[in-house]
């Protein structure tokens, strides 16, 4: 799955593009992302940095939440992460929408290494928000995201 914005997300997410995440599954409350960390994404132990893993988990869960209503955006309200073992090489993030209300999504995500071992797991709560218009004429309106 890909698009002109790169990665298949349907919206421009500069940090996600910088990290090189690629969307593989986006439907029915499920998501799957592929990520191959570069040398600059590693920590001093030469394994994927926890911040990069948390970003992968956040985007994986947000994408699962958006997969049931792709015209809406989501903002992270809360995220709890557990690191189980070092993450090396190509990684896969798999997300699942566990429960949804009219305005909130409750999700979980797991990052797996190439051997299928779970490296990190997270749960997250997201708020659905209207997607704001894009482009230079919307600069003022984009500075405020309604979360109430």
PDB file of C-alpha atoms in Angstrom:
ATOM      1  CA  UNK A   1       0.000   0.000   0.000  1.00  0.00           C
ATOM      2  CA  UNK A   2       1.563   3.313  -1.006  1.00  0.00           C
ATOM      3  CA  UNK A   3       0.598   6.796  -2.092  1.00  0.00           C
ATOM      4  CA  UNK A   4       2.151   9.997  -3.371  1.00  0.00           C
ATOM      5  CA  UNK A   5       2.812  11.162   0.177  1.00  0.00           C
ATOM      6  CA  UNK A   6       5.025   8.157   0.870  1.00  0.00           C
ATOM      7  CA  UNK A   7       4.523   5.197   3.122  1.00  0.00           C
ATOM      8  CA  UNK A   8       0.827   4.716   2.348  1.00  0.00           C
ATOM      9  CA  UNK A   9      -0.545   6.760   5.269  1.00  0.00           C
ATOM     10  CA  UNK A  10      -2.758   9.043   3.154  1.00  0.00           C
ATOM     11  CA  UNK A  11      -1.499  12.113   5.041  1.00  0.00           C
ATOM     12  CA  UNK A  12       1.903  13.736   5.241  1.00  0.00           C
ATOM     13  CA  UNK A  13       3.695  12.814   8.483  1.00  0.00           C
ATOM     14  CA  UNK A  14       7.225  14.231   8.162  1.00  0.00           C
ATOM     15  CA  UNK A  15       8.732  12.423  11.180  1.00  0.00           C
ATOM     16  CA  UNK A  16       7.298   9.082  10.056  1.00  0.00           C
ATOM     17  CA  UNK A  17       8.698   9.660   6.569  1.00  0.00           C
ATOM     18  CA  UNK A  18      12.078  10.533   8.102  1.00  0.00           C
ATOM     19  CA  UNK A  19      12.137   7.240  10.031  1.00  0.00           C
ATOM     20  CA  UNK A  20      11.019   5.311   6.939  1.00  0.00           C
ATOM     21  CA  UNK A  21       7.895   3.602   8.269  1.00  0.00           C
ATOM     22  CA  UNK A  22       5.834   1.827   5.614  1.00  0.00           C
ATOM     23  CA  UNK A  23       2.156   1.009   6.058  1.00  0.00           C
ATOM     24  CA  UNK A  24       1.319  -2.590   5.129  1.00  0.00           C
ATOM     25  CA  UNK A  25      -2.175  -3.059   6.647  1.00  0.00           C
ATOM     26  CA  UNK A  26      -4.848  -0.427   7.358  1.00  0.00           C
ATOM     27  CA  UNK A  27      -8.328  -1.914   7.747  1.00  0.00           C
ATOM     28  CA  UNK A  28     -10.992  -2.999  10.173  1.00  0.00           C
ATOM     29  CA  UNK A  29      -9.232  -1.852  13.337  1.00  0.00           C
ATOM     30  CA  UNK A  30      -5.925  -3.486  12.411  1.00  0.00           C
ATOM     31  CA  UNK A  31      -2.625  -2.040  11.257  1.00  0.00           C
ATOM     32  CA  UNK A  32       0.798  -3.297  10.304  1.00  0.00           C
ATOM     33  CA  UNK A  33       3.893  -1.175   9.692  1.00  0.00           C
ATOM     34  CA  UNK A  34       7.355  -2.128   8.459  1.00  0.00           C
ATOM     35  CA  UNK A  35      10.460  -0.348   9.755  1.00  0.00           C
ATOM     36  CA  UNK A  36      14.129  -0.963   9.103  1.00  0.00           C
ATOM     37  CA  UNK A  37      16.122   1.161  11.547  1.00  0.00           C
ATOM     38  CA  UNK A  38      19.154   3.003  10.196  1.00  0.00           C
ATOM     39  CA  UNK A  39      22.430   3.404  12.093  1.00  0.00           C
ATOM     40  CA  UNK A  40      21.302   6.799  13.385  1.00  0.00           C
ATOM     41  CA  UNK A  41      18.187   5.182  14.925  1.00  0.00           C
ATOM     42  CA  UNK A  42      20.251   2.973  17.248  1.00  0.00           C
ATOM     43  CA  UNK A  43      21.323   3.521  20.844  1.00  0.00           C
ATOM     44  CA  UNK A  44      24.746   3.027  22.450  1.00  0.00           C
ATOM     45  CA  UNK A  45      24.127  -0.746  22.590  1.00  0.00           C
ATOM     46  CA  UNK A  46      23.676  -0.830  18.787  1.00  0.00           C
ATOM     47  CA  UNK A  47      19.986  -1.788  19.022  1.00  0.00           C
ATOM     48  CA  UNK A  48      16.946   0.255  18.011  1.00  0.00           C
ATOM     49  CA  UNK A  49      16.560   3.271  20.273  1.00  0.00           C
ATOM     50  CA  UNK A  50      13.581   3.190  22.640  1.00  0.00           C
ATOM     51  CA  UNK A  51      12.345   6.515  21.281  1.00  0.00           C
ATOM     52  CA  UNK A  52      12.193   5.084  17.764  1.00  0.00           C
ATOM     53  CA  UNK A  53      10.344   2.020  19.092  1.00  0.00           C
ATOM     54  CA  UNK A  54       7.868   4.202  20.968  1.00  0.00           C
ATOM     55  CA  UNK A  55       7.248   6.225  17.822  1.00  0.00           C
ATOM     56  CA  UNK A  56       6.651   3.014  15.862  1.00  0.00           C
ATOM     57  CA  UNK A  57       4.204   1.820  18.526  1.00  0.00           C
ATOM     58  CA  UNK A  58       2.421   5.194  18.660  1.00  0.00           C
ATOM     59  CA  UNK A  59       1.973   5.340  14.884  1.00  0.00           C
ATOM     60  CA  UNK A  60       0.991   1.658  14.719  1.00  0.00           C
ATOM     61  CA  UNK A  61      -1.757   2.152  17.308  1.00  0.00           C
ATOM     62  CA  UNK A  62      -2.929   5.475  15.837  1.00  0.00           C
ATOM     63  CA  UNK A  63      -3.171   3.857  12.422  1.00  0.00           C
ATOM     64  CA  UNK A  64      -5.259   1.002  13.831  1.00  0.00           C
ATOM     65  CA  UNK A  65      -7.590   3.594  15.379  1.00  0.00           C
ATOM     66  CA  UNK A  66      -7.841   5.566  12.117  1.00  0.00           C
ATOM     67  CA  UNK A  67      -8.477   2.432  10.038  1.00  0.00           C
ATOM     68  CA  UNK A  68     -12.137   2.420  11.032  1.00  0.00           C
ATOM     69  CA  UNK A  69     -12.650   6.115  10.187  1.00  0.00           C
ATOM     70  CA  UNK A  70      -9.891   7.326   7.896  1.00  0.00           C
ATOM     71  CA  UNK A  71     -11.403  10.800   7.403  1.00  0.00           C
ATOM     72  CA  UNK A  72     -10.580  11.608  11.042  1.00  0.00           C
ATOM     73  CA  UNK A  73      -7.238  12.239  12.663  1.00  0.00           C
ATOM     74  CA  UNK A  74      -6.235  11.014  16.097  1.00  0.00           C
ATOM     75  CA  UNK A  75      -4.132  12.534  18.860  1.00  0.00           C
ATOM     76  CA  UNK A  76      -2.386  10.514  21.528  1.00  0.00           C
ATOM     77  CA  UNK A  77      -3.852  10.969  25.006  1.00  0.00           C
ATOM     78  CA  UNK A  78      -1.952   8.233  26.859  1.00  0.00           C
ATOM     79  CA  UNK A  79       0.566   5.514  26.047  1.00  0.00           C
ATOM     80  CA  UNK A  80       2.123   2.829  28.245  1.00  0.00           C
ATOM     81  CA  UNK A  81       5.112   0.954  26.845  1.00  0.00           C
ATOM     82  CA  UNK A  82       6.996  -2.155  27.935  1.00  0.00           C
ATOM     83  CA  UNK A  83      10.338  -3.125  26.410  1.00  0.00           C
ATOM     84  CA  UNK A  84      10.832  -6.904  26.505  1.00  0.00           C
ATOM     85  CA  UNK A  85      14.052  -7.478  24.572  1.00  0.00           C
ATOM     86  CA  UNK A  86      16.420  -5.631  22.247  1.00  0.00           C
ATOM     87  CA  UNK A  87      15.008  -4.831  18.811  1.00  0.00           C
ATOM     88  CA  UNK A  88      17.458  -5.527  15.997  1.00  0.00           C
ATOM     89  CA  UNK A  89      17.150  -5.461  12.222  1.00  0.00           C
ATOM     90  CA  UNK A  90      13.905  -5.096  10.272  1.00  0.00           C
ATOM     91  CA  UNK A  91      10.894  -4.631  12.553  1.00  0.00           C
ATOM     92  CA  UNK A  92       7.141  -5.011  12.208  1.00  0.00           C
ATOM     93  CA  UNK A  93       4.580  -3.104  14.257  1.00  0.00           C
ATOM     94  CA  UNK A  94       1.137  -4.681  14.558  1.00  0.00           C
ATOM     95  CA  UNK A  95      -1.740  -2.695  16.020  1.00  0.00           C
ATOM     96  CA  UNK A  96      -5.298  -3.435  17.063  1.00  0.00           C
ATOM     97  CA  UNK A  97      -8.241  -1.242  17.988  1.00  0.00           C
ATOM     98  CA  UNK A  98      -9.549  -2.867  21.163  1.00  0.00           C
ATOM     99  CA  UNK A  99     -12.526  -0.583  21.858  1.00  0.00           C
ATOM    100  CA  UNK A 100     -13.960   2.599  20.468  1.00  0.00           C
ATOM    101  CA  UNK A 101     -16.393   5.220  21.673  1.00  0.00           C
ATOM    102  CA  UNK A 102     -17.681   8.147  19.625  1.00  0.00           C
ATOM    103  CA  UNK A 103     -14.577  10.191  20.407  1.00  0.00           C
ATOM    104  CA  UNK A 104     -11.970   7.827  21.902  1.00  0.00           C
ATOM    105  CA  UNK A 105      -9.994   4.794  20.739  1.00  0.00           C
ATOM    106  CA  UNK A 106      -8.345   2.223  22.996  1.00  0.00           C
ATOM    107  CA  UNK A 107      -5.579   0.339  21.247  1.00  0.00           C
ATOM    108  CA  UNK A 108      -2.625  -2.005  21.641  1.00  0.00           C
ATOM    109  CA  UNK A 109       0.479  -2.552  19.562  1.00  0.00           C
ATOM    110  CA  UNK A 110       3.453  -4.888  19.487  1.00  0.00           C
ATOM    111  CA  UNK A 111       6.802  -4.588  17.705  1.00  0.00           C
ATOM    112  CA  UNK A 112       8.277  -7.844  16.396  1.00  0.00           C
ATOM    113  CA  UNK A 113      11.757  -8.577  15.063  1.00  0.00           C
ATOM    114  CA  UNK A 114      12.417 -10.535  11.862  1.00  0.00           C
ATOM    115  CA  UNK A 115      12.230 -13.819  13.800  1.00  0.00           C
ATOM    116  CA  UNK A 116       8.743 -12.989  15.083  1.00  0.00           C
ATOM    117  CA  UNK A 117       9.860 -12.291  18.667  1.00  0.00           C
ATOM    118  CA  UNK A 118       7.960  -9.576  20.522  1.00  0.00           C
ATOM    119  CA  UNK A 119      10.401  -6.787  21.416  1.00  0.00           C
ATOM    120  CA  UNK A 120       8.081  -4.074  22.775  1.00  0.00           C
ATOM    121  CA  UNK A 121       4.383  -3.727  23.544  1.00  0.00           C
ATOM    122  CA  UNK A 122       2.163  -0.738  24.258  1.00  0.00           C
ATOM    123  CA  UNK A 123      -1.392   0.229  25.005  1.00  0.00           C
ATOM    124  CA  UNK A 124      -2.670   3.638  24.031  1.00  0.00           C
ATOM    125  CA  UNK A 125      -5.666   5.932  24.211  1.00  0.00           C
ATOM    126  CA  UNK A 126      -6.380   8.272  21.307  1.00  0.00           C
ATOM    127  CA  UNK A 127      -8.930  11.015  20.712  1.00  0.00           C
ATOM    128  CA  UNK A 128     -10.544  11.303  17.292  1.00  0.00           C
ATOM    129  CA  UNK A 129     -10.261  14.839  15.887  1.00  0.00           C
ATOM    130  CA  UNK A 130     -11.419  16.410  12.650  1.00  0.00           C
ATOM    131  CA  UNK A 131      -8.677  16.627  10.065  1.00  0.00           C
ATOM    132  CA  UNK A 132      -7.757  20.260   9.441  1.00  0.00           C
ATOM    133  CA  UNK A 133      -7.322  21.732   5.954  1.00  0.00           C
ATOM    134  CA  UNK A 134      -3.790  21.628   4.540  1.00  0.00           C
ATOM    135  CA  UNK A 135      -1.833  24.249   2.637  1.00  0.00           C
ATOM    136  CA  UNK A 136      -0.374  27.706   3.252  1.00  0.00           C
ATOM    137  CA  UNK A 137      -3.791  29.382   3.521  1.00  0.00           C
ATOM    138  CA  UNK A 138      -4.603  27.203   6.547  1.00  0.00           C
ATOM    139  CA  UNK A 139      -1.486  28.086   8.568  1.00  0.00           C
ATOM    140  CA  UNK A 140      -3.444  29.911  11.255  1.00  0.00           C
ATOM    141  CA  UNK A 141      -6.142  27.284  11.642  1.00  0.00           C
ATOM    142  CA  UNK A 142      -3.610  24.424  11.809  1.00  0.00           C
ATOM    143  CA  UNK A 143      -1.941  25.908  14.871  1.00  0.00           C
ATOM    144  CA  UNK A 144      -4.919  24.864  17.007  1.00  0.00           C
ATOM    145  CA  UNK A 145      -6.113  21.250  17.244  1.00  0.00           C
ATOM    146  CA  UNK A 146      -9.470  20.976  18.978  1.00  0.00           C
ATOM    147  CA  UNK A 147      -9.214  18.277  21.644  1.00  0.00           C
ATOM    148  CA  UNK A 148     -12.357  19.134  23.592  1.00  0.00           C
TER     149      UNK A 148
END
